[in-house]
Short mmCIF file of C-alpha atoms in Angstrom, two decimals:
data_model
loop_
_atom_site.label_atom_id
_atom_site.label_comp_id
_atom_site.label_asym_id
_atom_site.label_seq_id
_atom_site.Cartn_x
_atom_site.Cartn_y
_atom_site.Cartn_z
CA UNK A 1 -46.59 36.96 -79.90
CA UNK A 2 -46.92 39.92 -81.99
CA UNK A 3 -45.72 43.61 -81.01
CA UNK A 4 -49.41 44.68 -82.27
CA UNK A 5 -52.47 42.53 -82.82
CA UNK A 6 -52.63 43.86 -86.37
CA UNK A 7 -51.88 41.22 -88.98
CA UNK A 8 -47.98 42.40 -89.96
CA UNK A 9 -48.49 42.59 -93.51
CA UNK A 10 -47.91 46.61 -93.78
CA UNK A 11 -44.05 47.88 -92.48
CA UNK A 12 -45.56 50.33 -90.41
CA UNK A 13 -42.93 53.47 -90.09
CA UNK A 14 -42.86 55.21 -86.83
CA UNK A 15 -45.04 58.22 -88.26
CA UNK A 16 -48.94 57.26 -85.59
CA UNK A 17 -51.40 59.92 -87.03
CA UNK A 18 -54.13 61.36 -84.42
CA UNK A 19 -54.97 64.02 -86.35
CA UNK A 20 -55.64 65.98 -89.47
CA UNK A 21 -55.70 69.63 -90.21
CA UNK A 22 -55.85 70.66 -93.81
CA UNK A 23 -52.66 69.63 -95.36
CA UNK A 24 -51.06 68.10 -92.27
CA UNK A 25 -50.96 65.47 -90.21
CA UNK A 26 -50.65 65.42 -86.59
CA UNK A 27 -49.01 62.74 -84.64
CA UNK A 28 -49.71 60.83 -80.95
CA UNK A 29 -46.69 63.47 -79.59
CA UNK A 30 -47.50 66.33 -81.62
CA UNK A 31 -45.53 65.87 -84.48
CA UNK A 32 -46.09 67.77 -87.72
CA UNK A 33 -46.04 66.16 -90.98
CA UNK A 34 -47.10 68.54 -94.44
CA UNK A 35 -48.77 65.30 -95.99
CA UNK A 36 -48.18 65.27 -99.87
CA UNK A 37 -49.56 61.18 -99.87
CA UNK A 38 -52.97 62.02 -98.61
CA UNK A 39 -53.29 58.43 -97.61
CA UNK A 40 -51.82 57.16 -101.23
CA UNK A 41 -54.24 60.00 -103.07
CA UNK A 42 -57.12 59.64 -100.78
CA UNK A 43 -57.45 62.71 -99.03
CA UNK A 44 -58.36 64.51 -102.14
CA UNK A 45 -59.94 67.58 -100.02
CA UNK A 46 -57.44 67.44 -97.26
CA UNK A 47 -58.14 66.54 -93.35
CA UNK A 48 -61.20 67.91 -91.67
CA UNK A 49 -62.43 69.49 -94.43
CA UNK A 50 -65.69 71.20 -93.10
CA UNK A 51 -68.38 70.66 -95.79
CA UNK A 52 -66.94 66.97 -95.94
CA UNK A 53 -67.14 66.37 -92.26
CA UNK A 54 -70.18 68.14 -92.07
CA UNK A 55 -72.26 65.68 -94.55
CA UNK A 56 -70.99 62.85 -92.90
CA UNK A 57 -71.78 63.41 -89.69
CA UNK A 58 -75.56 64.74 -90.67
CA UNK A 59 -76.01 61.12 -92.11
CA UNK A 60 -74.39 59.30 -89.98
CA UNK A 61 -77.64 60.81 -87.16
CA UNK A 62 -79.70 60.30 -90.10
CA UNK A 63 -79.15 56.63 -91.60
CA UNK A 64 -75.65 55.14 -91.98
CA UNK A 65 -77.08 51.37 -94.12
CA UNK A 66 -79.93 49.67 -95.05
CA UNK A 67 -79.61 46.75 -97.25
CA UNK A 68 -79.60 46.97 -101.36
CA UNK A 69 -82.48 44.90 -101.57
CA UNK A 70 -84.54 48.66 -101.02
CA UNK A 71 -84.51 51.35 -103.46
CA UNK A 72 -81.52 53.67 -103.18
CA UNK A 73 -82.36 57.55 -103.36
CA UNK A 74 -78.81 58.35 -101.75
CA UNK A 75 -76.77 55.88 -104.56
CA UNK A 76 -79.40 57.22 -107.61
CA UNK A 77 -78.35 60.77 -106.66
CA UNK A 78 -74.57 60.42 -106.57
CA UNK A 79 -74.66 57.72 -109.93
CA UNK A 80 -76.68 60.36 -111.22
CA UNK A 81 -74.35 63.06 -111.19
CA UNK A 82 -71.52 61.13 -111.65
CA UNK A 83 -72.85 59.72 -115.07
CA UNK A 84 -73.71 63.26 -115.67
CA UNK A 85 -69.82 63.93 -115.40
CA UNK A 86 -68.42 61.03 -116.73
CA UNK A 87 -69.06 58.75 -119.96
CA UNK A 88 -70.61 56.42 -118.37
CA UNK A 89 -74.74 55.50 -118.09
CA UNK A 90 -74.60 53.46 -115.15
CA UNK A 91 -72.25 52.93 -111.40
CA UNK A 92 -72.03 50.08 -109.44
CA UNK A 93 -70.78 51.40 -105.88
CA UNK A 94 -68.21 49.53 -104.04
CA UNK A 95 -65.73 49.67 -100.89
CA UNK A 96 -62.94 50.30 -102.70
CA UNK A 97 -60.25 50.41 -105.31
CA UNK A 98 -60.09 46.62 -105.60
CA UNK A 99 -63.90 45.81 -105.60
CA UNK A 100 -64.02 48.16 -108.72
CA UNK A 101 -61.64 46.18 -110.65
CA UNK A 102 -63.38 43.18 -109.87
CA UNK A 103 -66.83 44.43 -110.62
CA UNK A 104 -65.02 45.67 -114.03
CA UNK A 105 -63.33 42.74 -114.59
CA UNK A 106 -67.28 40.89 -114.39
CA UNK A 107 -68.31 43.57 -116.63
CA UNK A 108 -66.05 42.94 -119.32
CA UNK A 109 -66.23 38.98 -119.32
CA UNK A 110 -70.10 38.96 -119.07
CA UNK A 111 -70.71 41.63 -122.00
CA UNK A 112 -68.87 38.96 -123.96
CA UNK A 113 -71.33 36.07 -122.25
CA UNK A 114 -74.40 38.14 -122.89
CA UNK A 115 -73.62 38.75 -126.58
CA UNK A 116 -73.41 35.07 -126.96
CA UNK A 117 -69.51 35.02 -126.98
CA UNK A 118 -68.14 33.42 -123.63
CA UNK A 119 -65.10 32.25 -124.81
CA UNK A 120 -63.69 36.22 -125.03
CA UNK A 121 -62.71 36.16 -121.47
CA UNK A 122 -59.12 36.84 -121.50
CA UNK A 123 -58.02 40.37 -120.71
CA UNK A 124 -54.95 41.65 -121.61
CA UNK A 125 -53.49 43.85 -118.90
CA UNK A 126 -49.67 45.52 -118.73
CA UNK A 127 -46.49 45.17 -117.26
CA UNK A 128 -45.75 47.16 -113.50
CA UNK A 129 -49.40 47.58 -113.24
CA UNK A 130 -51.18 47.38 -110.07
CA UNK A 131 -55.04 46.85 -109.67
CA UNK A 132 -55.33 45.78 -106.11
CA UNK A 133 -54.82 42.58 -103.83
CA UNK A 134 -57.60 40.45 -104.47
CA UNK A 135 -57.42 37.44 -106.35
CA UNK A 136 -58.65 38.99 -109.64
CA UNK A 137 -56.63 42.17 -109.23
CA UNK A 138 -53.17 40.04 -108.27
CA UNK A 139 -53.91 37.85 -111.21
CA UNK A 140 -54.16 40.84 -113.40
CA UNK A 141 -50.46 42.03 -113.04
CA UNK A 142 -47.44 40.13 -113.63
CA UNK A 143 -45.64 41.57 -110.92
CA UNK A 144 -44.03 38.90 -108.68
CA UNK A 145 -44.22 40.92 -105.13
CA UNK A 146 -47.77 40.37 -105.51
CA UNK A 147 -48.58 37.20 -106.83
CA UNK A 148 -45.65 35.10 -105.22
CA UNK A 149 -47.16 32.11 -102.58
CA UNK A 150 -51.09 32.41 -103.89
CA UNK A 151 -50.98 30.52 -106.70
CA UNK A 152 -53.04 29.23 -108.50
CA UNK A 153 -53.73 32.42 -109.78
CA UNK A 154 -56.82 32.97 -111.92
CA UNK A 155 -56.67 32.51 -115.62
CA UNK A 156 -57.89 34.84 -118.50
CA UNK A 157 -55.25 37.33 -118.57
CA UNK A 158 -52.11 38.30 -120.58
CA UNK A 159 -49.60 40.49 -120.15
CA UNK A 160 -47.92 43.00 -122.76
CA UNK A 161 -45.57 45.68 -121.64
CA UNK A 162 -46.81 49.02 -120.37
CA UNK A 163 -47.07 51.61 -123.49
CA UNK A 164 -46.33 49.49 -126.41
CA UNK A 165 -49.26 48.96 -128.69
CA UNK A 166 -47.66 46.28 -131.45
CA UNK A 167 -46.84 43.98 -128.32
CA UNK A 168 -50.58 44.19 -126.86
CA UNK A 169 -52.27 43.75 -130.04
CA UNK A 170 -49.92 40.84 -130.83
CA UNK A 171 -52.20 39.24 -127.80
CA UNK A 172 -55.48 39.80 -129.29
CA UNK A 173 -57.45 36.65 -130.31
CA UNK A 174 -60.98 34.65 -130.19
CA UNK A 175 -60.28 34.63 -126.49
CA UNK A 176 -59.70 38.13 -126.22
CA UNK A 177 -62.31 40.47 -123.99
CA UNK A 178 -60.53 43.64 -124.07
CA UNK A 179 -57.83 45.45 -122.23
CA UNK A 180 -57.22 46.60 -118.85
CA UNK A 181 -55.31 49.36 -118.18
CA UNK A 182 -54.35 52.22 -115.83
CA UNK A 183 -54.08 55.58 -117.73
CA UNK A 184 -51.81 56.71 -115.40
CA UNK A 185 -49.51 53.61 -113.11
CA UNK A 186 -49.30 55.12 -110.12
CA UNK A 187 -47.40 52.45 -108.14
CA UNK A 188 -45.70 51.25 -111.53
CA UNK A 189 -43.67 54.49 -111.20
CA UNK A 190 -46.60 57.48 -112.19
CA UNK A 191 -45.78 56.43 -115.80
CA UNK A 192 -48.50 58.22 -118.07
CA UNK A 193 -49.60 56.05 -120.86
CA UNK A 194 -48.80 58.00 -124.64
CA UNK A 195 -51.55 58.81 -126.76
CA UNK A 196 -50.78 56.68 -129.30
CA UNK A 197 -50.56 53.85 -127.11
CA UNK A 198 -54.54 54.46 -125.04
CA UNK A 199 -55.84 56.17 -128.92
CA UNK A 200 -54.72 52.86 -130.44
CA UNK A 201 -55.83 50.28 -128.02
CA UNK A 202 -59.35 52.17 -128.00
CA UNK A 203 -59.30 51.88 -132.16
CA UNK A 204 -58.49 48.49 -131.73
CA UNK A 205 -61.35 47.88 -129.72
CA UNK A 206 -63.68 49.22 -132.21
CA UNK A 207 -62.51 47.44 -134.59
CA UNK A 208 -62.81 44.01 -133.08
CA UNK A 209 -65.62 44.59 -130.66
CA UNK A 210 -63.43 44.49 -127.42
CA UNK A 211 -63.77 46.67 -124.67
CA UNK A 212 -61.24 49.16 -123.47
CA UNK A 213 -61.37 48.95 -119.29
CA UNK A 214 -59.63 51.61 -117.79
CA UNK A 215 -57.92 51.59 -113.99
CA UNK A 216 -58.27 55.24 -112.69
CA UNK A 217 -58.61 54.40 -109.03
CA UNK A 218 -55.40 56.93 -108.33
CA UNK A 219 -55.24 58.99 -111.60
CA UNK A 220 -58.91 59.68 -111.49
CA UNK A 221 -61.47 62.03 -109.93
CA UNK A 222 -59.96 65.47 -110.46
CA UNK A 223 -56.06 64.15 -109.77
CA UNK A 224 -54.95 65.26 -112.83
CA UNK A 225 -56.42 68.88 -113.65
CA UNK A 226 -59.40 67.00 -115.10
CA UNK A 227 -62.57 65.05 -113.97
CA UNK A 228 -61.06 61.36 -115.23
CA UNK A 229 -57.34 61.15 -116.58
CA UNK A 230 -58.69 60.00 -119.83
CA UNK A 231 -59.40 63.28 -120.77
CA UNK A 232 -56.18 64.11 -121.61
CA UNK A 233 -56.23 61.31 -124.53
CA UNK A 234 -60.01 62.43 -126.47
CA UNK A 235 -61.23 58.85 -125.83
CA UNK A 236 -63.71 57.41 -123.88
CA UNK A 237 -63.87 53.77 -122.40
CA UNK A 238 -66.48 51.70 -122.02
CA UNK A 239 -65.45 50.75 -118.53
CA UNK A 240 -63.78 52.67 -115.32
CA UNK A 241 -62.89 51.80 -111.75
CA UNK A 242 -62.92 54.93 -109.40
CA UNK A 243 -62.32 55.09 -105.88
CA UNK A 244 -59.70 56.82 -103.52
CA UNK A 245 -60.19 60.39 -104.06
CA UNK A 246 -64.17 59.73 -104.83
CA UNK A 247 -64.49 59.49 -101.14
CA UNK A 248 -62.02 61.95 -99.74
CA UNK A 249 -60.91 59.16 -97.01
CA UNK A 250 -64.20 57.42 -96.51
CA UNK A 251 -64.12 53.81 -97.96
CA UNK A 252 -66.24 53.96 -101.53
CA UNK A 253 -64.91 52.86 -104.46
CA UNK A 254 -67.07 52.83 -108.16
CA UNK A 255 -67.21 50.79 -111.50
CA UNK A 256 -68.88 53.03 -114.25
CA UNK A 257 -70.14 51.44 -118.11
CA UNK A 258 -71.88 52.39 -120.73
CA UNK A 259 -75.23 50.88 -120.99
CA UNK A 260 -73.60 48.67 -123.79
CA UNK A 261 -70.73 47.41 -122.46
CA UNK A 262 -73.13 46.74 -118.78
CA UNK A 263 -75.17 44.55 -120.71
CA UNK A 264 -74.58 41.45 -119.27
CA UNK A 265 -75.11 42.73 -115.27
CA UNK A 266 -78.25 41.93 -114.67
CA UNK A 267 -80.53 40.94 -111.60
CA UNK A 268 -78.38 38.55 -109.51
CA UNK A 269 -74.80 38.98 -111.59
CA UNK A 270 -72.97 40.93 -108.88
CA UNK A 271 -73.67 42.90 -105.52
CA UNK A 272 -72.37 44.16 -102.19
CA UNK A 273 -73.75 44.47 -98.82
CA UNK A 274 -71.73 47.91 -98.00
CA UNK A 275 -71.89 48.90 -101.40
CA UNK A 276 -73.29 51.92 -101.90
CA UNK A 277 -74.43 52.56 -98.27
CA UNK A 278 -76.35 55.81 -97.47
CA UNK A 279 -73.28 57.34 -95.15
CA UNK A 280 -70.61 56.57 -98.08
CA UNK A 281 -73.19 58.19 -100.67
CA UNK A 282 -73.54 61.67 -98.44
CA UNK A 283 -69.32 61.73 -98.75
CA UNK A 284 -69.08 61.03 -102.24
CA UNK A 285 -72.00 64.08 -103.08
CA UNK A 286 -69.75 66.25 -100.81
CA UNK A 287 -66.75 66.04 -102.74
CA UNK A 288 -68.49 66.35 -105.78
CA UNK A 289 -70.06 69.81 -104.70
CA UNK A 290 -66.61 70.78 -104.02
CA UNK A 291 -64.86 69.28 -107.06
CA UNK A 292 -67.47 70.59 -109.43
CA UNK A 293 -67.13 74.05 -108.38
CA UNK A 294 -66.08 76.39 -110.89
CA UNK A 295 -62.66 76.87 -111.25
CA UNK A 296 -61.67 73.90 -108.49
CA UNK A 297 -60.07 71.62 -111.75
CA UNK A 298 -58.45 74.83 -113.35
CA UNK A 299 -57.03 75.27 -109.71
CA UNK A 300 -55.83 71.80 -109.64
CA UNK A 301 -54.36 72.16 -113.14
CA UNK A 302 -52.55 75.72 -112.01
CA UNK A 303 -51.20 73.69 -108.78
CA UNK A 304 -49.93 70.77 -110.68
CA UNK A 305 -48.04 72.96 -113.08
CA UNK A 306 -46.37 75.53 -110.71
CA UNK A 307 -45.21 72.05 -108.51
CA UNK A 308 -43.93 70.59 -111.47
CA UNK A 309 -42.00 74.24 -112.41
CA UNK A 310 -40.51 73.92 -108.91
CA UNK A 311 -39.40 70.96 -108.82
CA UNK A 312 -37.35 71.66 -112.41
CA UNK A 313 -36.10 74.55 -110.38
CA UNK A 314 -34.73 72.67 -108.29
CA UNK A 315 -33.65 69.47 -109.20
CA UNK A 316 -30.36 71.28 -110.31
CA UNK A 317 -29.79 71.55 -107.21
CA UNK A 318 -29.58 68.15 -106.12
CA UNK A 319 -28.11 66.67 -109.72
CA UNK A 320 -26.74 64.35 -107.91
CA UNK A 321 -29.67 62.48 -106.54
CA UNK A 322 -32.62 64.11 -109.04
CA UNK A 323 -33.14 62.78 -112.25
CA UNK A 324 -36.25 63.66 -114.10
CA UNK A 325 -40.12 65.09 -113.15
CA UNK A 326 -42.99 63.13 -114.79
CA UNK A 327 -46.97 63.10 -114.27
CA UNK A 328 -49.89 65.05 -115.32
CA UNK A 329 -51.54 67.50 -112.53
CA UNK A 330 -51.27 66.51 -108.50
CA UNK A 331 -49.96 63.27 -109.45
CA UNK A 332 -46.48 64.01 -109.75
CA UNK A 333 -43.50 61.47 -109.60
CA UNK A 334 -39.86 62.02 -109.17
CA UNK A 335 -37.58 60.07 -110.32
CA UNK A 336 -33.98 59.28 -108.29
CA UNK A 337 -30.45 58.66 -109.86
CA UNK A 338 -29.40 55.38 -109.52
CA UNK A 339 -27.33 56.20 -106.69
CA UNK A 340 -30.43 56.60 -104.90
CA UNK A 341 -33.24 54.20 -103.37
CA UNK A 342 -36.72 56.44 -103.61
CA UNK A 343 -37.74 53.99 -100.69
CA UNK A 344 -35.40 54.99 -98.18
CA UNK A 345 -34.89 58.80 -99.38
CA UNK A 346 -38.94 58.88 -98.72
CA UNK A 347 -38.36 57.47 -95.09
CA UNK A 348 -35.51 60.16 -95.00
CA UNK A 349 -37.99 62.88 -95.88
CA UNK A 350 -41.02 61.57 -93.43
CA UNK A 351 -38.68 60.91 -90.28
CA UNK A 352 -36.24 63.71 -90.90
CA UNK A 353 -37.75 67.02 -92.28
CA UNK A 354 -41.83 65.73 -91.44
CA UNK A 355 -42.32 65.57 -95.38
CA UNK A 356 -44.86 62.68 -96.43
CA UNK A 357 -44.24 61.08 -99.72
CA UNK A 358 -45.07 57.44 -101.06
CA UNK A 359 -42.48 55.27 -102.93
CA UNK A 360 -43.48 53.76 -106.18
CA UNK A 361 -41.76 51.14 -108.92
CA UNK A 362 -38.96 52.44 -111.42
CA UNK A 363 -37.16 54.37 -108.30
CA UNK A 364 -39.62 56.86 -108.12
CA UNK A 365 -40.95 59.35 -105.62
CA UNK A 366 -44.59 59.69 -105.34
CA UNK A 367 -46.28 63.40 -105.15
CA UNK A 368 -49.99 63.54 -104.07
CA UNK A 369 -50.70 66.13 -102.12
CA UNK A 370 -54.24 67.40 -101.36
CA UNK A 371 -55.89 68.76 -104.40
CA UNK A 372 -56.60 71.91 -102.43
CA UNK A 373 -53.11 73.08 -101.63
CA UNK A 374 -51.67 76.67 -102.64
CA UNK A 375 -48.94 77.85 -103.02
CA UNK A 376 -47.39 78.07 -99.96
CA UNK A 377 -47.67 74.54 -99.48
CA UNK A 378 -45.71 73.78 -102.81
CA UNK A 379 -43.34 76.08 -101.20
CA UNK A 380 -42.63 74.62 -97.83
CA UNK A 381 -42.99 71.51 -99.89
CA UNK A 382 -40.06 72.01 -101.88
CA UNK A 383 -38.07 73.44 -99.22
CA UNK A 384 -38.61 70.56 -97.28
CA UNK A 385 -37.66 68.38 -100.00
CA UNK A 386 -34.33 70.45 -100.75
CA UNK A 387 -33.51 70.38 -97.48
CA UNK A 388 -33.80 66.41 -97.61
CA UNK A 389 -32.01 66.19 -100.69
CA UNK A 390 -28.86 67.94 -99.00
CA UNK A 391 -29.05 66.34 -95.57
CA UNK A 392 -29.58 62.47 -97.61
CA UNK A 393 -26.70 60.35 -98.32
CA UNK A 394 -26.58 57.37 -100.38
CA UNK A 395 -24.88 55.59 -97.49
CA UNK A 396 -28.39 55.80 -95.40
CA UNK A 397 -29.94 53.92 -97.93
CA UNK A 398 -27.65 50.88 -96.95
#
């Protein structure tokens, strides 16, 4: 018999949250953990934040779901402003991460269908990446801990190496549909694609009439300093899964498209019977309100760069387990010395010195605290950390 009736498939640490206040969790005992994961960049405004709470629970005694087969004022509002934000026309609203990529994944192969073209199906995706556990998202990565015992896998992708253009566009052919690609890999290590790698697949997409498909489920909605990560680059795709930090912790994900590029979704092509659900609409227009007040990005952008400023500071310190700072805004990754294991020096950090951090590929520490902290947070955040880094030994990561 199982110790818990929940299917094992997570390593559950000993860290059992009750409770959220801001920038902390709280656990069954009382514990206090500063949480810089916020639920793998969820928890975009923090726990319990008011105006969030407050427009969930006013729909929730309002109306929580009615089916899509009735008009949608709640989803028409939120796609609304989101298009208005974004360069997209239209939103399909999902669940989650994963249900975006496969709703963009349709998208992409059924522009190619409409246009009379079904053979471009194949979609050429990169190396580390991670879209999600589905069947369409496992098949779109080549990385092994993911797809090993649930093959067959589907077809129509290829895989080129994260960040080098000749090798993707050595790929392209009559089959090709586009690219896939996460503009930031969060799990893949918080590896920030160059600009000549996302300006060039976009050109190349021009050129040939493929469509550029961009993953920002983590390095989207405000994560980075800006609205989408793309910003950064002066591009625009034609499609983009959203999700984790569009909700602030409840379950909505999004797949946004140009009217173009949406072509082929018409009556009957996809759906969802959650999707878009009045009570997941009211949180995604609440952390829009916040996250389009003036100044909130700038704030994010001022946050991101004094954390990354500390963490030079300090990593000096702690040459011997430090190697390098990489990311763009609130999406920070450190990177360990080989001597290291960022897996066991983040369970270090949670169960010694009640700092929250997520692991990622390429021995990496993951930084993604609430985009609302200040200062003092970064403070007791690198405290915490430097206080870890002296108190870890490579021996505790036997």
């Amino acid at each position: 018999m199982p110790i818990t009736p929940l299917m094992p498939v997570y390593p559950r640490c000993g860290v059992r949250p009750v409770r959220g206040e801001g920038c902390y969790l709280i656990g069954e005992q009382g514990e206090r953990y500063l949480d810089f994961a916020s639920g793998i960049a969820v928890n975009a405004l923090g726990h319990g934040h008011p105006h969030l709470v407050k427009a969930i629970a006013e729909q929730a005694a309002t109306l929580m779901h009615v089916s899509n087969l009735y008009g949608s004022p709640q989803g028409e509002r939120l796609a609304q402003r989101i298009v208005d934000n974004s360069f997209a026309d239209t939103v399909f609203f999902t669940n989650s991460g994963t249900e975006a990529i496969e709703c963009a994944i349709k998208t992409a192969r059924r522009y190619h269908y409409a246009n009379g073209n079904p053979e471009r199906h194949t979609l050429i995706t990169f190396n580390n990446a991670f879209h999600g556990r589905t069947m369409g998202a496992i098949s779109a990565t080549n990385q092994a801990k993911m797809r090993d015992g649930f093959e067959p896998l589907l077809p129509g992708f290829a895989y080129a190496p994260f960040n080098d253009l000749e090798a993707a566009l050595s790929l392209v052919n009559e089959n090709t549909a586009g690219f896939m690609v996460e503009t930031i890999q969060g799990e893949g290590g918080i590896s920030a694609a160059t600009p000549g790698f996302i300006q060039g697949l976009r050109r190349v997409c021009d050129e040939h009439g493929l469509l550029l498909v961009l993953d920002e489920v983590q390095c989207g909605y405000g994560r980075t300093g800006k609205m989408w990560a793309y910003e950064h680059y002066g591009i625009t795709p034609d499609v983009l899964s959203s999700a984790k930090g569009i909700g602030g912790g409840f379950p909505l994900g999004a797949c946004l498209a140009t009217e173009e590029a949406a072509k082929g979704m018409v009556f009957g092509t996809h759906g969802s019977t959650y999707g878009g659900n009045p009570l997941a609409m009211a949180a995604g227009e609440a952390i829009l309100d916040v996250m389009l007040e003036p100044g909130f990005l700038d704030h994010v952008t001022a946050m991101g760069d004094r954390l990354a400023q500390a963490l030079e500071q300090m990593m000096p310190n702690h040459d011997h387990l430090f190697d390098s700072v990489r990311g763009k805004g609130l999406m920070a990754g450190l990177k360990l010395k080989d001597t290291a294991v960022a897996r066991d020096f983040v369970a270090h950090l949670r169960d010694h010195h009640g700092l929250l951090t997520v692991a990622a590929g390429e021995n990496v520490v993951r930084i993604l605290p609430p985009l609302v902290i200040e200062e003092q947070h970064i403070a007791e955040f690198v405290q915490k950390l430097s206080d870890g880094a002296r108190s870890y030994t490579p021996a505790q990561a036997a």
